[in-house]
Structures are given as structure tokens and as C-alpha cells.
mmCIF file with all atom_site columns, C-alpha atoms and ligand atoms in Angstrom:
data_model
loop_
_atom_site.group_PDB
_atom_site.id
_atom_site.type_symbol
_atom_site.label_atom_id
_atom_site.label_alt_id
_atom_site.label_comp_id
_atom_site.label_asym_id
_atom_site.label_entity_id
_atom_site.label_seq_id
_atom_site.pdbx_PDB_ins_code
_atom_site.Cartn_x
_atom_site.Cartn_y
_atom_site.Cartn_z
_atom_site.occupancy
_atom_site.B_iso_or_equiv
_atom_site.pdbx_formal_charge
_atom_site.auth_seq_id
_atom_site.auth_comp_id
_atom_site.auth_asym_id
_atom_site.auth_atom_id
_atom_site.pdbx_PDB_model_num
ATOM   1   C CA  . UNK X 1 1   ? 0.000   0.000  0.000   1.00 65.00 ? 1   UNK X CA  1
ATOM   2   C CA  . UNK X 1 2   ? 1.350   3.487  -0.853  1.00 85.00 ? 2   UNK X CA  1
ATOM   3   C CA  . UNK X 1 3   ? 2.171   5.826  2.000   1.00 92.00 ? 3   UNK X CA  1
ATOM   4   C CA  . UNK X 1 4   ? -0.635  8.401  2.391   1.00 96.00 ? 4   UNK X CA  1
ATOM   5   C CA  . UNK X 1 5   ? 0.320   12.042 1.875   1.00 98.00 ? 5   UNK X CA  1
ATOM   6   C CA  . UNK X 1 6   ? -0.956  14.727 4.232   1.00 98.00 ? 6   UNK X CA  1
ATOM   7   C CA  . UNK X 1 7   ? -0.746  18.481 3.550   1.00 99.00 ? 7   UNK X CA  1
ATOM   8   C CA  . UNK X 1 8   ? -1.328  20.869 6.463   1.00 99.00 ? 8   UNK X CA  1
ATOM   9   C CA  . UNK X 1 9   ? -1.912  24.295 4.907   1.00 99.00 ? 9   UNK X CA  1
ATOM   10  C CA  . UNK X 1 10  ? -2.611  27.186 7.245   1.00 99.00 ? 10  UNK X CA  1
ATOM   11  C CA  . UNK X 1 11  ? -2.403  30.858 8.093   1.00 98.00 ? 11  UNK X CA  1
ATOM   12  C CA  . UNK X 1 12  ? -1.461  32.109 11.536  1.00 98.00 ? 12  UNK X CA  1
ATOM   13  C CA  . UNK X 1 13  ? -0.849  35.701 12.647  1.00 98.00 ? 13  UNK X CA  1
ATOM   14  C CA  . UNK X 1 14  ? 0.154   35.205 16.273  1.00 98.00 ? 14  UNK X CA  1
ATOM   15  C CA  . UNK X 1 15  ? 1.122   31.542 16.439  1.00 98.00 ? 15  UNK X CA  1
ATOM   16  C CA  . UNK X 1 16  ? -1.895  29.610 17.714  1.00 98.00 ? 16  UNK X CA  1
ATOM   17  C CA  . UNK X 1 17  ? -2.940  28.051 14.415  1.00 98.00 ? 17  UNK X CA  1
ATOM   18  C CA  . UNK X 1 18  ? 0.756   27.474 13.696  1.00 98.00 ? 18  UNK X CA  1
ATOM   19  C CA  . UNK X 1 19  ? 1.016   25.416 16.923  1.00 98.00 ? 19  UNK X CA  1
ATOM   20  C CA  . UNK X 1 20  ? -2.099  23.479 15.889  1.00 98.00 ? 20  UNK X CA  1
ATOM   21  C CA  . UNK X 1 21  ? -0.544  22.797 12.477  1.00 98.00 ? 21  UNK X CA  1
ATOM   22  C CA  . UNK X 1 22  ? 2.663   21.543 14.114  1.00 98.00 ? 22  UNK X CA  1
ATOM   23  C CA  . UNK X 1 23  ? 0.688   19.110 16.257  1.00 98.00 ? 23  UNK X CA  1
ATOM   24  C CA  . UNK X 1 24  ? -1.261  17.854 13.225  1.00 98.00 ? 24  UNK X CA  1
ATOM   25  C CA  . UNK X 1 25  ? 1.952   17.382 11.246  1.00 98.00 ? 25  UNK X CA  1
ATOM   26  C CA  . UNK X 1 26  ? 3.558   15.416 14.082  1.00 98.00 ? 26  UNK X CA  1
ATOM   27  C CA  . UNK X 1 27  ? 0.437   13.266 14.505  1.00 98.00 ? 27  UNK X CA  1
ATOM   28  C CA  . UNK X 1 28  ? 0.319   12.679 10.751  1.00 98.00 ? 28  UNK X CA  1
ATOM   29  C CA  . UNK X 1 29  ? 3.903   11.447 10.685  1.00 98.00 ? 29  UNK X CA  1
ATOM   30  C CA  . UNK X 1 30  ? 3.239   9.226  13.675  1.00 98.00 ? 30  UNK X CA  1
ATOM   31  C CA  . UNK X 1 31  ? 0.259   7.759  11.835  1.00 97.00 ? 31  UNK X CA  1
ATOM   32  C CA  . UNK X 1 32  ? 2.529   6.824  8.923   1.00 96.00 ? 32  UNK X CA  1
ATOM   33  C CA  . UNK X 1 33  ? 1.883   9.649  6.463   1.00 98.00 ? 33  UNK X CA  1
ATOM   34  C CA  . UNK X 1 34  ? 4.331   11.719 4.466   1.00 98.00 ? 34  UNK X CA  1
ATOM   35  C CA  . UNK X 1 35  ? 3.591   15.256 5.617   1.00 98.00 ? 35  UNK X CA  1
ATOM   36  C CA  . UNK X 1 36  ? 3.964   18.728 4.132   1.00 98.00 ? 36  UNK X CA  1
ATOM   37  C CA  . UNK X 1 37  ? 3.292   21.562 6.597   1.00 98.00 ? 37  UNK X CA  1
ATOM   38  C CA  . UNK X 1 38  ? 2.994   24.844 4.725   1.00 98.00 ? 38  UNK X CA  1
ATOM   39  C CA  . UNK X 1 39  ? 2.009   28.354 5.748   1.00 98.00 ? 39  UNK X CA  1
ATOM   40  C CA  . UNK X 1 40  ? 0.296   30.552 3.194   1.00 98.00 ? 40  UNK X CA  1
ATOM   41  C CA  . UNK X 1 41  ? 1.852   33.887 2.269   1.00 97.00 ? 41  UNK X CA  1
ATOM   42  C CA  . UNK X 1 42  ? 1.307   36.902 4.524   1.00 97.00 ? 42  UNK X CA  1
ATOM   43  C CA  . UNK X 1 43  ? -0.654  39.631 2.740   1.00 97.00 ? 43  UNK X CA  1
ATOM   44  C CA  . UNK X 1 44  ? -1.147  42.217 5.464   1.00 97.00 ? 44  UNK X CA  1
ATOM   45  C CA  . UNK X 1 45  ? 0.618   45.566 5.158   1.00 97.00 ? 45  UNK X CA  1
ATOM   46  C CA  . UNK X 1 46  ? 3.805   45.952 7.215   1.00 97.00 ? 46  UNK X CA  1
ATOM   47  C CA  . UNK X 1 47  ? 2.134   48.660 9.333   1.00 98.00 ? 47  UNK X CA  1
ATOM   48  C CA  . UNK X 1 48  ? -0.623  46.270 10.450  1.00 97.00 ? 48  UNK X CA  1
ATOM   49  C CA  . UNK X 1 49  ? 1.910   43.615 11.447  1.00 98.00 ? 49  UNK X CA  1
ATOM   50  C CA  . UNK X 1 50  ? 4.052   46.188 13.249  1.00 98.00 ? 50  UNK X CA  1
ATOM   51  C CA  . UNK X 1 51  ? 1.056   47.379 15.280  1.00 97.00 ? 51  UNK X CA  1
ATOM   52  C CA  . UNK X 1 52  ? 0.841   44.024 17.096  1.00 97.00 ? 52  UNK X CA  1
ATOM   53  C CA  . UNK X 1 53  ? 3.904   42.722 18.990  1.00 97.00 ? 53  UNK X CA  1
ATOM   54  C CA  . UNK X 1 54  ? 2.767   39.079 18.922  1.00 97.00 ? 54  UNK X CA  1
ATOM   55  C CA  . UNK X 1 55  ? 2.047   39.264 15.189  1.00 98.00 ? 55  UNK X CA  1
ATOM   56  C CA  . UNK X 1 56  ? 5.479   40.868 14.497  1.00 98.00 ? 56  UNK X CA  1
ATOM   57  C CA  . UNK X 1 57  ? 7.218   38.200 16.593  1.00 98.00 ? 57  UNK X CA  1
ATOM   58  C CA  . UNK X 1 58  ? 5.474   35.329 14.858  1.00 98.00 ? 58  UNK X CA  1
ATOM   59  C CA  . UNK X 1 59  ? 6.034   36.867 11.420  1.00 98.00 ? 59  UNK X CA  1
ATOM   60  C CA  . UNK X 1 60  ? 9.790   37.229 12.056  1.00 97.00 ? 60  UNK X CA  1
ATOM   61  C CA  . UNK X 1 61  ? 10.044  33.727 13.491  1.00 97.00 ? 61  UNK X CA  1
ATOM   62  C CA  . UNK X 1 62  ? 8.305   32.017 10.554  1.00 97.00 ? 62  UNK X CA  1
ATOM   63  C CA  . UNK X 1 63  ? 8.998   34.238 7.542   1.00 95.00 ? 63  UNK X CA  1
ATOM   64  C CA  . UNK X 1 64  ? 11.562  31.809 6.095   1.00 95.00 ? 64  UNK X CA  1
ATOM   65  C CA  . UNK X 1 65  ? 9.413   28.686 6.467   1.00 95.00 ? 65  UNK X CA  1
ATOM   66  C CA  . UNK X 1 66  ? 8.250   27.140 3.167   1.00 95.00 ? 66  UNK X CA  1
ATOM   67  C CA  . UNK X 1 67  ? 5.176   28.781 1.661   1.00 97.00 ? 67  UNK X CA  1
ATOM   68  C CA  . UNK X 1 68  ? 2.179   26.860 0.380   1.00 98.00 ? 68  UNK X CA  1
ATOM   69  C CA  . UNK X 1 69  ? 1.967   26.440 -3.408  1.00 98.00 ? 69  UNK X CA  1
ATOM   70  C CA  . UNK X 1 70  ? -0.907  24.903 -5.402  1.00 98.00 ? 70  UNK X CA  1
ATOM   71  C CA  . UNK X 1 71  ? 1.002   21.639 -5.831  1.00 98.00 ? 71  UNK X CA  1
ATOM   72  C CA  . UNK X 1 72  ? 0.810   21.022 -2.074  1.00 98.00 ? 72  UNK X CA  1
ATOM   73  C CA  . UNK X 1 73  ? -2.905  20.237 -2.378  1.00 98.00 ? 73  UNK X CA  1
ATOM   74  C CA  . UNK X 1 74  ? -2.537  18.438 -5.723  1.00 98.00 ? 74  UNK X CA  1
ATOM   75  C CA  . UNK X 1 75  ? 0.213   16.261 -4.184  1.00 98.00 ? 75  UNK X CA  1
ATOM   76  C CA  . UNK X 1 76  ? -1.760  15.303 -1.076  1.00 98.00 ? 76  UNK X CA  1
ATOM   77  C CA  . UNK X 1 77  ? -4.275  12.551 -0.421  1.00 98.00 ? 77  UNK X CA  1
ATOM   78  C CA  . UNK X 1 78  ? -5.561  14.380 2.673   1.00 98.00 ? 78  UNK X CA  1
ATOM   79  C CA  . UNK X 1 79  ? -5.535  18.120 3.323   1.00 99.00 ? 79  UNK X CA  1
ATOM   80  C CA  . UNK X 1 80  ? -6.067  19.953 6.606   1.00 99.00 ? 80  UNK X CA  1
ATOM   81  C CA  . UNK X 1 81  ? -6.687  23.703 6.228   1.00 99.00 ? 81  UNK X CA  1
ATOM   82  C CA  . UNK X 1 82  ? -6.213  26.000 9.236   1.00 99.00 ? 82  UNK X CA  1
ATOM   83  C CA  . UNK X 1 83  ? -7.201  29.606 9.773   1.00 98.00 ? 83  UNK X CA  1
ATOM   84  C CA  . UNK X 1 84  ? -7.737  31.945 12.715  1.00 98.00 ? 84  UNK X CA  1
ATOM   85  C CA  . UNK X 1 85  ? -11.345 33.072 12.998  1.00 98.00 ? 85  UNK X CA  1
ATOM   86  C CA  . UNK X 1 86  ? -11.718 36.509 11.405  1.00 98.00 ? 86  UNK X CA  1
ATOM   87  C CA  . UNK X 1 87  ? -15.135 38.031 12.078  1.00 98.00 ? 87  UNK X CA  1
ATOM   88  C CA  . UNK X 1 88  ? -16.483 34.474 12.067  1.00 98.00 ? 88  UNK X CA  1
ATOM   89  C CA  . UNK X 1 89  ? -14.850 33.769 8.738   1.00 98.00 ? 89  UNK X CA  1
ATOM   90  C CA  . UNK X 1 90  ? -11.706 32.423 7.061   1.00 98.00 ? 90  UNK X CA  1
ATOM   91  C CA  . UNK X 1 91  ? -8.648  34.726 7.137   1.00 98.00 ? 91  UNK X CA  1
ATOM   92  C CA  . UNK X 1 92  ? -8.098  36.502 3.813   1.00 98.00 ? 92  UNK X CA  1
ATOM   93  C CA  . UNK X 1 93  ? -4.577  35.080 3.589   1.00 98.00 ? 93  UNK X CA  1
ATOM   94  C CA  . UNK X 1 94  ? -5.886  31.503 3.457   1.00 98.00 ? 94  UNK X CA  1
ATOM   95  C CA  . UNK X 1 95  ? -8.777  32.552 1.218   1.00 98.00 ? 95  UNK X CA  1
ATOM   96  C CA  . UNK X 1 96  ? -6.286  34.128 -1.196  1.00 98.00 ? 96  UNK X CA  1
ATOM   97  C CA  . UNK X 1 97  ? -4.397  30.835 -1.358  1.00 98.00 ? 97  UNK X CA  1
ATOM   98  C CA  . UNK X 1 98  ? -7.652  28.964 -2.065  1.00 98.00 ? 98  UNK X CA  1
ATOM   99  C CA  . UNK X 1 99  ? -8.449  31.533 -4.755  1.00 98.00 ? 99  UNK X CA  1
ATOM   100 C CA  . UNK X 1 100 ? -5.183  30.761 -6.552  1.00 98.00 ? 100 UNK X CA  1
ATOM   101 C CA  . UNK X 1 101 ? -6.262  27.140 -7.039  1.00 98.00 ? 101 UNK X CA  1
ATOM   102 C CA  . UNK X 1 102 ? -8.618  27.859 -9.953  1.00 98.00 ? 102 UNK X CA  1
ATOM   103 C CA  . UNK X 1 103 ? -6.471  26.144 -12.613 1.00 98.00 ? 103 UNK X CA  1
ATOM   104 C CA  . UNK X 1 104 ? -6.107  23.013 -10.465 1.00 98.00 ? 104 UNK X CA  1
ATOM   105 C CA  . UNK X 1 105 ? -9.840  23.040 -9.665  1.00 98.00 ? 105 UNK X CA  1
ATOM   106 C CA  . UNK X 1 106 ? -10.684 23.348 -13.386 1.00 98.00 ? 106 UNK X CA  1
ATOM   107 C CA  . UNK X 1 107 ? -8.607  20.250 -14.145 1.00 98.00 ? 107 UNK X CA  1
ATOM   108 C CA  . UNK X 1 108 ? -10.303 18.268 -11.366 1.00 98.00 ? 108 UNK X CA  1
ATOM   109 C CA  . UNK X 1 109 ? -7.019  17.962 -9.471  1.00 98.00 ? 109 UNK X CA  1
ATOM   110 C CA  . UNK X 1 110 ? -8.545  18.948 -6.123  1.00 98.00 ? 110 UNK X CA  1
ATOM   111 C CA  . UNK X 1 111 ? -11.375 16.383 -6.166  1.00 98.00 ? 111 UNK X CA  1
ATOM   112 C CA  . UNK X 1 112 ? -11.586 13.008 -4.421  1.00 97.00 ? 112 UNK X CA  1
ATOM   113 C CA  . UNK X 1 113 ? -9.214  13.985 -1.618  1.00 98.00 ? 113 UNK X CA  1
ATOM   114 C CA  . UNK X 1 114 ? -10.000 13.988 2.073   1.00 98.00 ? 114 UNK X CA  1
ATOM   115 C CA  . UNK X 1 115 ? -10.379 17.433 3.672   1.00 98.00 ? 115 UNK X CA  1
ATOM   116 C CA  . UNK X 1 116 ? -11.050 18.910 7.108   1.00 99.00 ? 116 UNK X CA  1
ATOM   117 C CA  . UNK X 1 117 ? -10.295 22.152 8.947   1.00 98.00 ? 117 UNK X CA  1
ATOM   118 C CA  . UNK X 1 118 ? -9.061  23.686 12.173  1.00 99.00 ? 118 UNK X CA  1
ATOM   119 C CA  . UNK X 1 119 ? -9.335  27.144 13.658  1.00 98.00 ? 119 UNK X CA  1
ATOM   120 C CA  . UNK X 1 120 ? -8.802  29.357 16.707  1.00 98.00 ? 120 UNK X CA  1
ATOM   121 C CA  . UNK X 1 121 ? -10.706 32.328 18.057  1.00 98.00 ? 121 UNK X CA  1
ATOM   122 C CA  . UNK X 1 122 ? -10.356 34.634 21.010  1.00 98.00 ? 122 UNK X CA  1
ATOM   123 C CA  . UNK X 1 123 ? -13.773 33.908 22.463  1.00 98.00 ? 123 UNK X CA  1
ATOM   124 C CA  . UNK X 1 124 ? -15.755 30.730 22.938  1.00 94.00 ? 124 UNK X CA  1
ATOM   125 C CA  . UNK X 1 125 ? -18.725 31.745 20.812  1.00 94.00 ? 125 UNK X CA  1
ATOM   126 C CA  . UNK X 1 126 ? -16.664 33.929 18.518  1.00 97.00 ? 126 UNK X CA  1
ATOM   127 C CA  . UNK X 1 127 ? -17.386 32.095 15.287  1.00 98.00 ? 127 UNK X CA  1
ATOM   128 C CA  . UNK X 1 128 ? -15.277 28.934 15.166  1.00 98.00 ? 128 UNK X CA  1
ATOM   129 C CA  . UNK X 1 129 ? -18.086 26.865 13.672  1.00 98.00 ? 129 UNK X CA  1
ATOM   130 C CA  . UNK X 1 130 ? -19.019 29.530 11.114  1.00 98.00 ? 130 UNK X CA  1
ATOM   131 C CA  . UNK X 1 131 ? -15.349 29.762 10.107  1.00 98.00 ? 131 UNK X CA  1
ATOM   132 C CA  . UNK X 1 132 ? -15.135 26.014 9.526   1.00 98.00 ? 132 UNK X CA  1
ATOM   133 C CA  . UNK X 1 133 ? -18.435 25.956 7.649   1.00 98.00 ? 133 UNK X CA  1
ATOM   134 C CA  . UNK X 1 134 ? -17.277 28.875 5.482   1.00 98.00 ? 134 UNK X CA  1
ATOM   135 C CA  . UNK X 1 135 ? -14.059 26.986 4.742   1.00 98.00 ? 135 UNK X CA  1
ATOM   136 C CA  . UNK X 1 136 ? -16.070 23.907 3.829   1.00 98.00 ? 136 UNK X CA  1
ATOM   137 C CA  . UNK X 1 137 ? -18.021 25.781 1.119   1.00 98.00 ? 137 UNK X CA  1
ATOM   138 C CA  . UNK X 1 138 ? -14.805 25.659 -0.889  1.00 98.00 ? 138 UNK X CA  1
ATOM   139 C CA  . UNK X 1 139 ? -14.337 21.928 -0.269  1.00 98.00 ? 139 UNK X CA  1
ATOM   140 C CA  . UNK X 1 140 ? -17.751 21.244 -1.807  1.00 98.00 ? 140 UNK X CA  1
ATOM   141 C CA  . UNK X 1 141 ? -16.672 23.115 -4.928  1.00 98.00 ? 141 UNK X CA  1
ATOM   142 C CA  . UNK X 1 142 ? -13.462 21.082 -5.067  1.00 98.00 ? 142 UNK X CA  1
ATOM   143 C CA  . UNK X 1 143 ? -15.484 17.853 -5.051  1.00 98.00 ? 143 UNK X CA  1
ATOM   144 C CA  . UNK X 1 144 ? -13.549 16.978 -1.903  1.00 98.00 ? 144 UNK X CA  1
ATOM   145 C CA  . UNK X 1 145 ? -14.437 14.268 0.579   1.00 98.00 ? 145 UNK X CA  1
ATOM   146 C CA  . UNK X 1 146 ? -15.233 16.249 3.708   1.00 98.00 ? 146 UNK X CA  1
ATOM   147 C CA  . UNK X 1 147 ? -14.099 14.313 6.766   1.00 98.00 ? 147 UNK X CA  1
ATOM   148 C CA  . UNK X 1 148 ? -15.327 16.463 9.652   1.00 98.00 ? 148 UNK X CA  1
ATOM   149 C CA  . UNK X 1 149 ? -14.583 14.568 12.872  1.00 98.00 ? 149 UNK X CA  1
ATOM   150 C CA  . UNK X 1 150 ? -18.121 14.523 14.229  1.00 98.00 ? 150 UNK X CA  1
ATOM   151 C CA  . UNK X 1 151 ? -18.330 12.741 17.570  1.00 98.00 ? 151 UNK X CA  1
ATOM   152 C CA  . UNK X 1 152 ? -16.485 9.697  16.245  1.00 98.00 ? 152 UNK X CA  1
ATOM   153 C CA  . UNK X 1 153 ? -14.447 9.247  19.434  1.00 98.00 ? 153 UNK X CA  1
ATOM   154 C CA  . UNK X 1 154 ? -15.252 9.908  23.109  1.00 98.00 ? 154 UNK X CA  1
ATOM   155 C CA  . UNK X 1 155 ? -12.554 12.620 23.090  1.00 98.00 ? 155 UNK X CA  1
ATOM   156 C CA  . UNK X 1 156 ? -14.735 14.676 20.747  1.00 98.00 ? 156 UNK X CA  1
ATOM   157 C CA  . UNK X 1 157 ? -17.234 15.105 23.563  1.00 98.00 ? 157 UNK X CA  1
ATOM   158 C CA  . UNK X 1 158 ? -14.425 16.763 25.521  1.00 98.00 ? 158 UNK X CA  1
ATOM   159 C CA  . UNK X 1 159 ? -13.142 19.243 22.912  1.00 97.00 ? 159 UNK X CA  1
ATOM   160 C CA  . UNK X 1 160 ? -16.722 19.611 21.726  1.00 97.00 ? 160 UNK X CA  1
ATOM   161 C CA  . UNK X 1 161 ? -16.348 20.596 18.077  1.00 98.00 ? 161 UNK X CA  1
ATOM   162 C CA  . UNK X 1 162 ? -17.742 18.096 15.530  1.00 98.00 ? 162 UNK X CA  1
ATOM   163 C CA  . UNK X 1 163 ? -16.966 20.468 12.624  1.00 98.00 ? 163 UNK X CA  1
ATOM   164 C CA  . UNK X 1 164 ? -13.178 20.260 13.009  1.00 98.00 ? 164 UNK X CA  1
ATOM   165 C CA  . UNK X 1 165 ? -10.799 21.189 15.796  1.00 98.00 ? 165 UNK X CA  1
ATOM   166 C CA  . UNK X 1 166 ? -10.739 24.593 17.443  1.00 98.00 ? 166 UNK X CA  1
ATOM   167 C CA  . UNK X 1 167 ? -9.113  26.438 20.297  1.00 98.00 ? 167 UNK X CA  1
ATOM   168 C CA  . UNK X 1 168 ? -10.114 29.486 22.338  1.00 98.00 ? 168 UNK X CA  1
ATOM   169 C CA  . UNK X 1 169 ? -7.125  31.779 22.914  1.00 98.00 ? 169 UNK X CA  1
ATOM   170 C CA  . UNK X 1 170 ? -8.781  34.065 25.514  1.00 97.00 ? 170 UNK X CA  1
ATOM   171 C CA  . UNK X 1 171 ? -8.909  37.840 25.869  1.00 95.00 ? 171 UNK X CA  1
ATOM   172 C CA  . UNK X 1 172 ? -5.108  38.173 25.986  1.00 95.00 ? 172 UNK X CA  1
ATOM   173 C CA  . UNK X 1 173 ? -4.806  35.772 23.022  1.00 95.00 ? 173 UNK X CA  1
ATOM   174 C CA  . UNK X 1 174 ? -2.336  33.637 24.964  1.00 94.00 ? 174 UNK X CA  1
ATOM   175 C CA  . UNK X 1 175 ? -4.072  30.504 26.314  1.00 97.00 ? 175 UNK X CA  1
ATOM   176 C CA  . UNK X 1 176 ? -1.982  27.535 25.135  1.00 97.00 ? 176 UNK X CA  1
ATOM   177 C CA  . UNK X 1 177 ? -3.484  24.413 23.580  1.00 98.00 ? 177 UNK X CA  1
ATOM   178 C CA  . UNK X 1 178 ? -4.797  22.104 26.287  1.00 98.00 ? 178 UNK X CA  1
ATOM   179 C CA  . UNK X 1 179 ? -4.990  18.333 26.492  1.00 98.00 ? 179 UNK X CA  1
ATOM   180 C CA  . UNK X 1 180 ? -8.479  18.277 24.937  1.00 98.00 ? 180 UNK X CA  1
ATOM   181 C CA  . UNK X 1 181 ? -7.351  20.225 21.840  1.00 98.00 ? 181 UNK X CA  1
ATOM   182 C CA  . UNK X 1 182 ? -4.117  18.245 21.466  1.00 98.00 ? 182 UNK X CA  1
ATOM   183 C CA  . UNK X 1 183 ? -6.025  14.962 21.621  1.00 98.00 ? 183 UNK X CA  1
ATOM   184 C CA  . UNK X 1 184 ? -8.586  16.264 19.121  1.00 98.00 ? 184 UNK X CA  1
ATOM   185 C CA  . UNK X 1 185 ? -5.821  17.356 16.732  1.00 98.00 ? 185 UNK X CA  1
ATOM   186 C CA  . UNK X 1 186 ? -4.196  13.911 16.933  1.00 98.00 ? 186 UNK X CA  1
ATOM   187 C CA  . UNK X 1 187 ? -7.586  12.321 16.275  1.00 98.00 ? 187 UNK X CA  1
ATOM   188 C CA  . UNK X 1 188 ? -8.258  14.588 13.272  1.00 98.00 ? 188 UNK X CA  1
ATOM   189 C CA  . UNK X 1 189 ? -4.896  13.806 11.643  1.00 98.00 ? 189 UNK X CA  1
ATOM   190 C CA  . UNK X 1 190 ? -5.246  10.055 12.235  1.00 98.00 ? 190 UNK X CA  1
ATOM   191 C CA  . UNK X 1 191 ? -8.813  10.071 10.918  1.00 98.00 ? 191 UNK X CA  1
ATOM   192 C CA  . UNK X 1 192 ? -8.129  11.874 7.626   1.00 98.00 ? 192 UNK X CA  1
ATOM   193 C CA  . UNK X 1 193 ? -5.087  9.669  6.988   1.00 98.00 ? 193 UNK X CA  1
ATOM   194 C CA  . UNK X 1 194 ? -7.048  6.495  7.724   1.00 97.00 ? 194 UNK X CA  1
ATOM   195 C CA  . UNK X 1 195 ? -9.838  7.538  5.331   1.00 98.00 ? 195 UNK X CA  1
ATOM   196 C CA  . UNK X 1 196 ? -7.331  8.614  2.650   1.00 97.00 ? 196 UNK X CA  1
ATOM   197 C CA  . UNK X 1 197 ? -5.546  5.262  2.925   1.00 96.00 ? 197 UNK X CA  1
ATOM   198 C CA  . UNK X 1 198 ? -8.865  3.468  2.392   1.00 96.00 ? 198 UNK X CA  1
ATOM   199 C CA  . UNK X 1 199 ? -9.594  5.605  -0.682  1.00 95.00 ? 199 UNK X CA  1
ATOM   200 C CA  . UNK X 1 200 ? -6.116  4.867  -2.050  1.00 91.00 ? 200 UNK X CA  1
ATOM   201 C CA  . UNK X 1 201 ? -6.469  1.119  -1.543  1.00 90.00 ? 201 UNK X CA  1
HETATM 202 C C1  . FMN Q 2 .   ? -9.334  41.119 12.262  1.00 78.13 ? 301 FMN Q C1  1
HETATM 203 C C2  . FMN Q 2 .   ? -9.566  40.116 13.337  1.00 78.13 ? 301 FMN Q C2  1
HETATM 204 C C3  . FMN Q 2 .   ? -10.801 39.528 13.468  1.00 78.13 ? 301 FMN Q C3  1
HETATM 205 C C4  . FMN Q 2 .   ? -11.049 38.604 14.482  1.00 78.13 ? 301 FMN Q C4  1
HETATM 206 N N1  . FMN Q 2 .   ? -12.300 38.063 14.601  1.00 78.13 ? 301 FMN Q N1  1
HETATM 207 C C5  . FMN Q 2 .   ? -12.553 37.270 15.645  1.00 78.13 ? 301 FMN Q C5  1
HETATM 208 C C6  . FMN Q 2 .   ? -13.860 36.731 15.818  1.00 78.13 ? 301 FMN Q C6  1
HETATM 209 O O1  . FMN Q 2 .   ? -14.759 36.906 15.008  1.00 78.13 ? 301 FMN Q O1  1
HETATM 210 N N2  . FMN Q 2 .   ? -14.097 36.006 16.933  1.00 78.13 ? 301 FMN Q N2  1
HETATM 211 C C7  . FMN Q 2 .   ? -13.118 35.752 17.867  1.00 78.13 ? 301 FMN Q C7  1
HETATM 212 O O2  . FMN Q 2 .   ? -13.407 35.123 18.887  1.00 78.13 ? 301 FMN Q O2  1
HETATM 213 N N3  . FMN Q 2 .   ? -11.850 36.175 17.678  1.00 78.13 ? 301 FMN Q N3  1
HETATM 214 C C8  . FMN Q 2 .   ? -11.550 36.925 16.595  1.00 78.13 ? 301 FMN Q C8  1
HETATM 215 N N4  . FMN Q 2 .   ? -10.285 37.370 16.407  1.00 78.13 ? 301 FMN Q N4  1
HETATM 216 C C9  . FMN Q 2 .   ? -9.210  36.844 17.256  1.00 78.13 ? 301 FMN Q C9  1
HETATM 217 C C10 . FMN Q 2 .   ? -8.458  35.728 16.528  1.00 78.13 ? 301 FMN Q C10 1
HETATM 218 O O3  . FMN Q 2 .   ? -9.340  34.746 16.023  1.00 78.13 ? 301 FMN Q O3  1
HETATM 219 C C11 . FMN Q 2 .   ? -7.420  35.052 17.413  1.00 78.13 ? 301 FMN Q C11 1
HETATM 220 O O4  . FMN Q 2 .   ? -6.506  36.021 17.813  1.00 78.13 ? 301 FMN Q O4  1
HETATM 221 C C12 . FMN Q 2 .   ? -6.737  33.968 16.592  1.00 78.13 ? 301 FMN Q C12 1
HETATM 222 O O5  . FMN Q 2 .   ? -7.514  32.821 16.626  1.00 78.13 ? 301 FMN Q O5  1
HETATM 223 C C13 . FMN Q 2 .   ? -5.355  33.624 17.018  1.00 78.13 ? 301 FMN Q C13 1
HETATM 224 O O6  . FMN Q 2 .   ? -4.834  32.744 16.010  1.00 78.13 ? 301 FMN Q O6  1
HETATM 225 P P1  . FMN Q 2 .   ? -3.333  32.939 15.495  1.00 78.13 ? 301 FMN Q P1  1
HETATM 226 O O7  . FMN Q 2 .   ? -2.488  33.086 16.749  1.00 78.13 ? 301 FMN Q O7  1
HETATM 227 O O8  . FMN Q 2 .   ? -2.997  31.680 14.778  1.00 78.13 ? 301 FMN Q O8  1
HETATM 228 O O9  . FMN Q 2 .   ? -3.251  34.134 14.637  1.00 78.13 ? 301 FMN Q O9  1
HETATM 229 C C14 . FMN Q 2 .   ? -10.017 38.265 15.377  1.00 78.13 ? 301 FMN Q C14 1
HETATM 230 C C15 . FMN Q 2 .   ? -8.743  38.835 15.229  1.00 78.13 ? 301 FMN Q C15 1
HETATM 231 C C16 . FMN Q 2 .   ? -8.523  39.752 14.215  1.00 78.13 ? 301 FMN Q C16 1
HETATM 232 C C17 . FMN Q 2 .   ? -7.154  40.352 14.083  1.00 78.13 ? 301 FMN Q C17 1
#
């Protein structure tokens, strides 16, 4: 059986979604997949980044990491997209990446892959589910196989998000990922890889 390929493609301004992506990548490798973890390009003006110390720090720390290109999705059997919640929606940086995939979409190169999403927001009812549902509109257009986690494991009753995996960062935007989120991220990576391996077989 061929080794399943997992792409983790994400945007993160202040590091939370980046930490989620790292956990997914590690879980994917542990589950036997070949993994590409790729951040999408930053689009915000320098002045906006400079106005936020955490954003500036994260930008400097990650600016030389490999950037997502269309082939990262074409290459993969399973794709996990991550975005901070922005007004209950997908960050424009990730949306811009998705919007560059028109040629691949037109050729049917994005279809029949396994997809799911992850997000973070500052507040508990701040729009995590609407962000994931907005992201999933695009997956329908790809002809992707949406593998939302549902409540397919008892641990999903603890993290509580059947639409994907999400984390609340709190008012100071600094609450680290807890055991419930880490377990849910591991579960999400294992699940999409398991389903992709079945589709490949
Ligand atoms: C423009 C903007 C819009 C945001 N909208 C929301 C929102 O709708 N709900 C919410 O709870 N947090 C919102 N936040 C907070 C971010 O979602 C939170 O800081 C983010 O999840 C942290 O992820 P990151 O560290 O990966 O950037 C917003 C932040 C910005 C800058």
C-alpha cells in the first residue's frame, strides 16, 4: 500500500494556528503519512503587522518557512486547512491561497481527496463553527471528501467541536493548547489519513 500524503496548509498571525498545524503534522507522521506543513503567504501591510507585537514576533520567526503552493494540495491525499477566525470567517490570507487554485480546480485535481479544517478564536462563541463551515463551502466546490470529525471518538465530547478542531485563545490571546485540543488534533490527523488510505487502496 502506498504511504498516504498529508498536507497541512494554514495561516497564523500570532502563532496559535501554527502550533495546531505543528501538532497535526507530528500526529500525521506518527500515523505513517508523508507530511507537508505549509504556511500561506502573509498579505497584510507591514504597518498592520508592526502594530501588534505578537504578530510581528510570529512573522519574524516564521517568515523563512516554506510557503504553500498549489502543488501542495494536488500532491496530497488528505488536506487539513487552518485559519484563525476573522469576524467568524476564514482569514483573507488563506482565502487568497484557495483563490489561486482555480487552474487546479478546473482540471479536477482537487477532487476526491480527504479534507477537514481547524481554527482558533479569542472567544468561545466567537465564530469557530461559522469559520469552519465557510471553509467547507470551498471543499464542496473542489469535489472533496469532507471528513469532519463529528463525535467519532469519546474525546470529541471533551473538545466539543464536531466540525473540526478549534481552540479558544482568551482575551489576551495567549491561552496555550490544552490536552483536549491536542487529543482532538491527533484524532483529526489520524482520521483523515485512515480515510485517505482506504480511498487509495
Ligand atoms: C481582524 C480580526 C478579526 C477577528 N475576529 C474574531 C472573531 O470573530 N471572533 C473571535 O473570537 N476572535 C476573533 N479574532 C481573534 C483571533 O481569532 C485570534 O486572535 C486567533 O484565533 C489567534 O490565532 P493565530 O495566533 O494563529 O493568529 C479576530 C482577530 C482579528 C485580528
